[in-house]
Amino acid sequence: MQEPNDAGAEHAILGRISKMVADEKILREQLTAGGIDGDTEKERLAALERELDQCWDLLRQRRALTEAGEDPGAARVRPSSTVENYRS
């Protein structure tokens, strides 16, 4: 079981988010340079955006559980179909 203030898990989630943001930039650069076509870029960006939504949702769950005095380790990755339609 993870400790309620487990910063390591949050750090890992933030690291994954940073990696995906960098991957988005690379995809856009590849499109500009002609390395990939527009359809490929759209498909890959859509997959990255779904995963990013899931990561942000997991991070929000963990933070909410921590604030409520609960175990942030109880947070789970939810299906992209669930988190895609959230409104900010």
A tleap script that builds the chain and sets N, CA, C and O, in Angstrom:
source leaprc.protein.ff14SB
mol = sequence {
  NMET GLN GLU PRO ASN ASP ALA GLY ALA GLU
  HIE ALA ILE LEU GLY ARG ILE SER LYS MET
  VAL ALA ASP GLU LYS ILE LEU ARG GLU GLN
  LEU THR ALA GLY GLY ILE ASP GLY ASP THR
  GLU LYS GLU ARG LEU ALA ALA LEU GLU ARG
  GLU LEU ASP GLN CYS TRP ASP LEU LEU ARG
  GLN ARG ARG ALA LEU THR GLU ALA GLY GLU
  ASP PRO GLY ALA ALA ARG VAL ARG PRO SER
  SER THR VAL GLU ASN TYR ARG CSER
}
set mol.1.N position { 0.844 -1.183 0.000 }
set mol.1.CA position { 0.000 0.000 0.000 }
set mol.1.C position { 0.887 1.244 0.000 }
set mol.1.O position { 1.912 1.281 0.680 }
set mol.2.N position { 0.495 2.244 -0.753 }
set mol.2.CA position { 1.277 3.471 -0.818 }
set mol.2.C position { 0.937 4.371 0.353 }
set mol.2.O position { -0.180 4.368 0.872 }
set mol.3.N position { 1.921 5.129 0.744 }
set mol.3.CA position { 1.702 6.099 1.809 }
set mol.3.C position { 0.840 7.239 1.271 }
set mol.3.O position { 0.942 7.573 0.091 }
set mol.4.N position { -0.012 7.851 2.113 }
set mol.4.CA position { -0.877 8.927 1.653 }
set mol.4.C position { -0.123 10.086 1.000 }
set mol.4.O position { -0.667 10.723 0.097 }
set mol.5.N position { 1.085 10.375 1.415 }
set mol.5.CA position { 1.846 11.480 0.830 }
set mol.5.C position { 2.909 10.983 -0.154 }
set mol.5.O position { 3.998 11.550 -0.235 }
set mol.6.N position { 2.594 9.942 -0.886 }
set mol.6.CA position { 3.538 9.335 -1.814 }
set mol.6.C position { 3.792 10.260 -3.008 }
set mol.6.O position { 3.054 10.248 -3.993 }
set mol.7.N position { 4.844 11.051 -2.892 }
set mol.7.CA position { 5.195 11.993 -3.958 }
set mol.7.C position { 5.800 11.275 -5.157 }
set mol.7.O position { 5.779 11.811 -6.265 }
set mol.8.N position { 6.335 10.082 -4.962 }
set mol.8.CA position { 6.957 9.346 -6.057 }
set mol.8.C position { 5.970 9.002 -7.160 }
set mol.8.O position { 6.290 9.114 -8.343 }
set mol.9.N position { 4.780 8.586 -6.778 }
set mol.9.CA position { 3.768 8.246 -7.780 }
set mol.9.C position { 3.336 9.486 -8.543 }
set mol.9.O position { 3.179 9.442 -9.763 }
set mol.10.N position { 3.144 10.588 -7.835 }
set mol.10.CA position { 2.761 11.833 -8.502 }
set mol.10.C position { 3.871 12.293 -9.441 }
set mol.10.O position { 3.602 12.756 -10.550 }
set mol.11.N position { 5.105 12.164 -8.999 }
set mol.11.CA position { 6.244 12.541 -9.833 }
set mol.11.C position { 6.267 11.696 -11.108 }
set mol.11.O position { 6.555 12.216 -12.186 }
set mol.12.N position { 5.968 10.409 -10.999 }
set mol.12.CA position { 5.957 9.524 -12.165 }
set mol.12.C position { 4.852 9.930 -13.140 }
set mol.12.O position { 5.059 9.925 -14.353 }
set mol.13.N position { 3.686 10.279 -12.614 }
set mol.13.CA position { 2.578 10.701 -13.471 }
set mol.13.C position { 2.944 11.999 -14.191 }
set mol.13.O position { 2.721 12.128 -15.395 }
set mol.14.N position { 3.502 12.954 -13.456 }
set mol.14.CA position { 3.915 14.222 -14.070 }
set mol.14.C position { 5.009 14.001 -15.110 }
set mol.14.O position { 5.036 14.681 -16.137 }
set mol.15.N position { 5.909 13.058 -14.852 }
set mol.15.CA position { 6.950 12.728 -15.826 }
set mol.15.C position { 6.356 12.169 -17.103 }
set mol.15.O position { 6.807 12.499 -18.200 }
set mol.16.N position { 5.345 11.325 -16.965 }
set mol.16.CA position { 4.674 10.749 -18.136 }
set mol.16.C position { 3.970 11.851 -18.929 }
set mol.16.O position { 4.012 11.863 -20.159 }
set mol.17.N position { 3.327 12.771 -18.218 }
set mol.17.CA position { 2.650 13.884 -18.879 }
set mol.17.C position { 3.670 14.718 -19.667 }
set mol.17.O position { 3.420 15.078 -20.817 }
set mol.18.N position { 4.801 15.020 -19.058 }
set mol.18.CA position { 5.845 15.795 -19.742 }
set mol.18.C position { 6.336 15.083 -20.994 }
set mol.18.O position { 6.571 15.720 -22.021 }
set mol.19.N position { 6.491 13.781 -20.915 }
set mol.19.CA position { 6.942 12.992 -22.066 }
set mol.19.C position { 5.924 13.060 -23.193 }
set mol.19.O position { 6.292 13.198 -24.359 }
set mol.20.N position { 4.649 12.964 -22.849 }
set mol.20.CA position { 3.613 13.009 -23.888 }
set mol.20.C position { 3.524 14.394 -24.528 }
set mol.20.O position { 3.288 14.499 -25.731 }
set mol.21.N position { 3.705 15.446 -23.750 }
set mol.21.CA position { 3.714 16.798 -24.305 }
set mol.21.C position { 4.884 16.947 -25.279 }
set mol.21.O position { 4.736 17.545 -26.344 }
set mol.22.N position { 6.032 16.409 -24.914 }
set mol.22.CA position { 7.192 16.435 -25.817 }
set mol.22.C position { 6.904 15.635 -27.083 }
set mol.22.O position { 7.282 16.049 -28.179 }
set mol.23.N position { 6.237 14.492 -26.937 }
set mol.23.CA position { 5.877 13.679 -28.105 }
set mol.23.C position { 4.932 14.438 -29.037 }
set mol.23.O position { 5.035 14.322 -30.258 }
set mol.24.N position { 4.009 15.216 -28.460 }
set mol.24.CA position { 3.114 16.036 -29.276 }
set mol.24.C position { 3.914 17.031 -30.121 }
set mol.24.O position { 3.646 17.212 -31.309 }
set mol.25.N position { 4.878 17.657 -29.499 }
set mol.25.CA position { 5.705 18.638 -30.202 }
set mol.25.C position { 6.467 17.970 -31.353 }
set mol.25.O position { 6.555 18.516 -32.452 }
set mol.26.N position { 7.006 16.798 -31.086 }
set mol.26.CA position { 7.742 16.060 -32.119 }
set mol.26.C position { 6.824 15.710 -33.287 }
set mol.26.O position { 7.221 15.838 -34.445 }
set mol.27.N position { 5.610 15.272 -32.996 }
set mol.27.CA position { 4.667 14.946 -34.068 }
set mol.27.C position { 4.380 16.165 -34.939 }
set mol.27.O position { 4.347 16.070 -36.165 }
set mol.28.N position { 4.177 17.294 -34.303 }
set mol.28.CA position { 3.894 18.518 -35.066 }
set mol.28.C position { 5.100 18.916 -35.925 }
set mol.28.O position { 4.941 19.372 -37.057 }
set mol.29.N position { 6.298 18.738 -35.377 }
set mol.29.CA position { 7.515 19.037 -36.141 }
set mol.29.C position { 7.672 18.082 -37.318 }
set mol.29.O position { 8.085 18.487 -38.404 }
set mol.30.N position { 7.339 16.809 -37.094 }
set mol.30.CA position { 7.435 15.827 -38.178 }
set mol.30.C position { 6.470 16.176 -39.305 }
set mol.30.O position { 6.805 16.039 -40.482 }
set mol.31.N position { 5.279 16.624 -38.942 }
set mol.31.CA position { 4.316 17.013 -39.963 }
set mol.31.C position { 4.840 18.197 -40.765 }
set mol.31.O position { 4.765 18.204 -41.994 }
set mol.32.N position { 5.367 19.193 -40.073 }
set mol.32.CA position { 5.903 20.386 -40.731 }
set mol.32.C position { 7.060 20.027 -41.658 }
set mol.32.O position { 7.187 20.590 -42.745 }
set mol.33.N position { 7.896 19.099 -41.231 }
set mol.33.CA position { 9.063 18.703 -42.024 }
set mol.33.C position { 8.708 17.705 -43.130 }
set mol.33.O position { 9.563 17.343 -43.939 }
set mol.34.N position { 7.445 17.259 -43.163 }
set mol.34.CA position { 7.033 16.309 -44.194 }
set mol.34.C position { 7.361 14.868 -43.854 }
set mol.34.O position { 7.271 13.993 -44.716 }
set mol.35.N position { 7.740 14.609 -42.611 }
set mol.35.CA position { 8.077 13.244 -42.199 }
set mol.35.C position { 6.878 12.332 -42.000 }
set mol.35.O position { 6.992 11.109 -42.079 }
set mol.36.N position { 5.727 12.943 -41.740 }
set mol.36.CA position { 4.478 12.178 -41.616 }
set mol.36.C position { 3.378 12.970 -42.296 }
set mol.36.O position { 3.499 14.177 -42.507 }
set mol.37.N position { 2.295 12.268 -42.639 }
set mol.37.CA position { 1.175 12.969 -43.262 }
set mol.37.C position { 0.177 13.435 -42.203 }
set mol.37.O position { 0.249 13.034 -41.042 }
set mol.38.N position { -0.739 14.275 -42.619 }
set mol.38.CA position { -1.713 14.863 -41.706 }
set mol.38.C position { -2.584 13.840 -41.007 }
set mol.38.O position { -2.898 13.996 -39.827 }
set mol.39.N position { -2.982 12.789 -41.723 }
set mol.39.CA position { -3.826 11.754 -41.102 }
set mol.39.C position { -3.085 11.006 -40.003 }
set mol.39.O position { -3.648 10.705 -38.950 }
set mol.40.N position { -1.815 10.709 -40.262 }
set mol.40.CA position { -1.000 10.028 -39.259 }
set mol.40.C position { -0.835 10.901 -38.030 }
set mol.40.O position { -0.941 10.429 -36.898 }
set mol.41.N position { -0.573 12.189 -38.267 }
set mol.41.CA position { -0.423 13.111 -37.147 }
set mol.41.C position { -1.704 13.169 -36.324 }
set mol.41.O position { -1.656 13.088 -35.097 }
set mol.42.N position { -2.840 13.308 -36.984 }
set mol.42.CA position { -4.124 13.384 -36.273 }
set mol.42.C position { -4.374 12.129 -35.445 }
set mol.42.O position { -4.809 12.211 -34.297 }
set mol.43.N position { -4.100 10.979 -36.027 }
set mol.43.CA position { -4.324 9.707 -35.336 }
set mol.43.C position { -3.438 9.600 -34.091 }
set mol.43.O position { -3.910 9.240 -33.013 }
set mol.44.N position { -2.164 9.913 -34.252 }
set mol.44.CA position { -1.231 9.832 -33.120 }
set mol.44.C position { -1.540 10.887 -32.061 }
set mol.44.O position { -1.463 10.605 -30.865 }
set mol.45.N position { -1.890 12.102 -32.489 }
set mol.45.CA position { -2.236 13.152 -31.536 }
set mol.45.C position { -3.489 12.780 -30.748 }
set mol.45.O position { -3.567 13.026 -29.544 }
set mol.46.N position { -4.460 12.193 -31.424 }
set mol.46.CA position { -5.688 11.794 -30.740 }
set mol.46.C position { -5.384 10.754 -29.661 }
set mol.46.O position { -5.938 10.819 -28.563 }
set mol.47.N position { -4.515 9.806 -29.967 }
set mol.47.CA position { -4.138 8.788 -28.976 }
set mol.47.C position { -3.407 9.427 -27.798 }
set mol.47.O position { -3.670 9.092 -26.643 }
set mol.48.N position { -2.493 10.344 -28.091 }
set mol.48.CA position { -1.776 11.047 -27.025 }
set mol.48.C position { -2.729 11.866 -26.154 }
set mol.48.O position { -2.602 11.875 -24.930 }
set mol.49.N position { -3.668 12.542 -26.778 }
set mol.49.CA position { -4.617 13.360 -26.027 }
set mol.49.C position { -5.484 12.508 -25.108 }
set mol.49.O position { -5.782 12.916 -23.985 }
set mol.50.N position { -5.890 11.333 -25.570 }
set mol.50.CA position { -6.674 10.430 -24.714 }
set mol.50.C position { -5.861 9.998 -23.496 }
set mol.50.O position { -6.362 9.989 -22.372 }
set mol.51.N position { -4.605 9.643 -23.737 }
set mol.51.CA position { -3.760 9.215 -22.630 }
set mol.51.C position { -3.453 10.377 -21.677 }
set mol.51.O position { -3.401 10.191 -20.461 }
set mol.52.N position { -3.253 11.558 -22.230 }
set mol.52.CA position { -3.042 12.737 -21.390 }
set mol.52.C position { -4.254 12.991 -20.499 }
set mol.52.O position { -4.106 13.271 -19.309 }
set mol.53.N position { -5.451 12.894 -21.075 }
set mol.53.CA position { -6.672 13.071 -20.280 }
set mol.53.C position { -6.707 12.082 -19.121 }
set mol.53.O position { -7.078 12.440 -18.003 }
set mol.54.N position { -6.321 10.845 -19.389 }
set mol.54.CA position { -6.315 9.826 -18.340 }
set mol.54.C position { -5.293 10.149 -17.252 }
set mol.54.O position { -5.574 9.988 -16.065 }
set mol.55.N position { -4.119 10.600 -17.655 }
set mol.55.CA position { -3.086 10.939 -16.675 }
set mol.55.C position { -3.509 12.113 -15.793 }
set mol.55.O position { -3.347 12.071 -14.573 }
set mol.56.N position { -4.051 13.160 -16.418 }
set mol.56.CA position { -4.513 14.309 -15.637 }
set mol.56.C position { -5.629 13.894 -14.683 }
set mol.56.O position { -5.668 14.342 -13.537 }
set mol.57.N position { -6.535 13.040 -15.155 }
set mol.57.CA position { -7.617 12.566 -14.301 }
set mol.57.C position { -7.062 11.787 -13.108 }
set mol.57.O position { -7.508 11.975 -11.977 }
set mol.58.N position { -6.096 10.919 -13.364 }
set mol.58.CA position { -5.486 10.137 -12.283 }
set mol.58.C position { -4.817 11.059 -11.269 }
set mol.58.O position { -4.942 10.857 -10.061 }
set mol.59.N position { -4.119 12.055 -11.755 }
set mol.59.CA position { -3.461 13.014 -10.868 }
set mol.59.C position { -4.491 13.764 -10.017 }
set mol.59.O position { -4.294 13.948 -8.816 }
set mol.60.N position { -5.590 14.196 -10.647 }
set mol.60.CA position { -6.648 14.891 -9.892 }
set mol.60.C position { -7.273 13.971 -8.851 }
set mol.60.O position { -7.555 14.399 -7.732 }
set mol.61.N position { -7.489 12.712 -9.215 }
set mol.61.CA position { -8.041 11.754 -8.251 }
set mol.61.C position { -7.122 11.619 -7.039 }
set mol.61.O position { -7.570 11.674 -5.893 }
set mol.62.N position { -5.829 11.440 -7.313 }
set mol.62.CA position { -4.860 11.264 -6.228 }
set mol.62.C position { -4.838 12.481 -5.301 }
set mol.62.O position { -4.814 12.345 -4.078 }
set mol.63.N position { -4.847 13.658 -5.900 }
set mol.63.CA position { -4.809 14.889 -5.092 }
set mol.63.C position { -6.095 15.046 -4.277 }
set mol.63.O position { -6.044 15.461 -3.119 }
set mol.64.N position { -7.229 14.721 -4.863 }
set mol.64.CA position { -8.494 14.820 -4.140 }
set mol.64.C position { -8.525 13.830 -2.974 }
set mol.64.O position { -8.974 14.165 -1.878 }
set mol.65.N position { -8.050 12.622 -3.215 }
set mol.65.CA position { -8.010 11.625 -2.135 }
set mol.65.C position { -7.089 12.087 -1.011 }
set mol.65.O position { -7.424 11.938 0.164 }
set mol.66.N position { -5.942 12.642 -1.356 }
set mol.66.CA position { -5.003 13.141 -0.355 }
set mol.66.C position { -5.651 14.247 0.477 }
set mol.66.O position { -5.564 14.247 1.705 }
set mol.67.N position { -6.301 15.190 -0.211 }
set mol.67.CA position { -6.951 16.290 0.498 }
set mol.67.C position { -8.060 15.808 1.427 }
set mol.67.O position { -8.332 16.427 2.456 }
set mol.68.N position { -8.694 14.704 1.058 }
set mol.68.CA position { -9.778 14.151 1.873 }
set mol.68.C position { -9.251 13.235 2.973 }
set mol.68.O position { -10.033 12.647 3.720 }
set mol.69.N position { -7.919 13.113 3.077 }
set mol.69.CA position { -7.330 12.255 4.092 }
set mol.69.C position { -7.382 10.780 3.758 }
set mol.69.O position { -7.205 9.928 4.629 }
set mol.70.N position { -7.626 10.484 2.488 }
set mol.70.CA position { -7.703 9.098 2.014 }
set mol.70.C position { -6.385 8.688 1.366 }
set mol.70.O position { -5.484 9.508 1.192 }
set mol.71.N position { -6.286 7.430 1.017 }
set mol.71.CA position { -5.093 6.873 0.382 }
set mol.71.C position { -5.095 7.205 -1.108 }
set mol.71.O position { -5.971 6.731 -1.832 }
set mol.72.N position { -4.139 8.007 -1.589 }
set mol.72.CA position { -4.101 8.326 -3.017 }
set mol.72.C position { -3.833 7.098 -3.880 }
set mol.72.O position { -4.095 7.111 -5.083 }
set mol.73.N position { -3.312 6.039 -3.267 }
set mol.73.CA position { -3.076 4.798 -3.999 }
set mol.73.C position { -4.363 4.116 -4.436 }
set mol.73.O position { -4.333 3.175 -5.229 }
set mol.74.N position { -5.486 4.585 -3.924 }
set mol.74.CA position { -6.774 4.015 -4.323 }
set mol.74.C position { -7.244 4.568 -5.671 }
set mol.74.O position { -8.188 4.039 -6.257 }
set mol.75.N position { -6.602 5.616 -6.163 }
set mol.75.CA position { -6.967 6.193 -7.466 }
set mol.75.C position { -6.640 5.192 -8.561 }
set mol.75.O position { -5.650 4.465 -8.481 }
set mol.76.N position { -7.471 5.163 -9.570 }
set mol.76.CA position { -7.287 4.231 -10.682 }
set mol.76.C position { -7.439 4.959 -12.008 }
set mol.76.O position { -8.175 5.940 -12.111 }
set mol.77.N position { -6.741 4.469 -13.013 }
set mol.77.CA position { -6.877 5.003 -14.362 }
set mol.77.C position { -8.271 4.627 -14.856 }
set mol.77.O position { -8.657 3.458 -14.856 }
set mol.78.N position { -9.010 5.641 -15.275 }
set mol.78.CA position { -10.347 5.397 -15.797 }
set mol.78.C position { -10.282 5.313 -17.321 }
set mol.78.O position { -9.367 5.859 -17.937 }
set mol.79.N position { -11.253 4.629 -17.925 }
set mol.79.CA position { -11.259 4.508 -19.387 }
set mol.79.C position { -11.300 5.882 -20.052 }
set mol.79.O position { -11.891 6.824 -19.522 }
set mol.80.N position { -10.669 5.981 -21.210 }
set mol.80.CA position { -10.650 7.254 -21.914 }
set mol.80.C position { -12.057 7.705 -22.257 }
set mol.80.O position { -12.319 8.906 -22.319 }
set mol.81.N position { -12.961 6.771 -22.480 }
set mol.81.CA position { -14.347 7.140 -22.796 }
set mol.81.C position { -15.006 7.862 -21.629 }
set mol.81.O position { -15.948 8.631 -21.826 }
set mol.82.N position { -14.524 7.625 -20.431 }
set mol.82.CA position { -15.058 8.290 -19.252 }
set mol.82.C position { -14.475 9.686 -19.096 }
set mol.82.O position { -15.215 10.640 -18.854 }
set mol.83.N position { -13.158 9.819 -19.230 }
set mol.83.CA position { -12.511 11.096 -18.957 }
set mol.83.C position { -12.527 12.064 -20.141 }
set mol.83.O position { -12.342 13.265 -19.945 }
set mol.84.N position { -12.741 11.577 -21.352 }
set mol.84.CA position { -12.740 12.444 -22.528 }
set mol.84.C position { -13.823 13.512 -22.489 }
set mol.84.O position { -13.635 14.609 -23.014 }
set mol.85.N position { -14.928 13.202 -21.884 }
set mol.85.CA position { -16.067 14.099 -21.929 }
set mol.85.C position { -16.187 15.005 -20.718 }
set mol.85.O position { -17.197 15.693 -20.566 }
set mol.86.N position { -15.189 15.022 -19.857 }
set mol.86.CA position { -15.211 15.924 -18.712 }
set mol.86.C position { -15.104 17.357 -19.194 }
set mol.86.O position { -14.446 17.644 -20.195 }
set mol.87.N position { -15.741 18.228 -18.489 }
set mol.87.CA position { -15.662 19.652 -18.794 }
set mol.87.C position { -14.759 20.303 -17.794 }
set mol.87.O position { -14.811 19.968 -16.610 }
set mol.88.N position { -13.924 21.231 -18.228 }
set mol.88.CA position { -13.011 21.940 -17.335 }
set mol.88.C position { -13.774 22.979 -16.554 }
set mol.88.O position { -13.189 23.693 -15.740 }
savepdb mol mol.pdb
quit
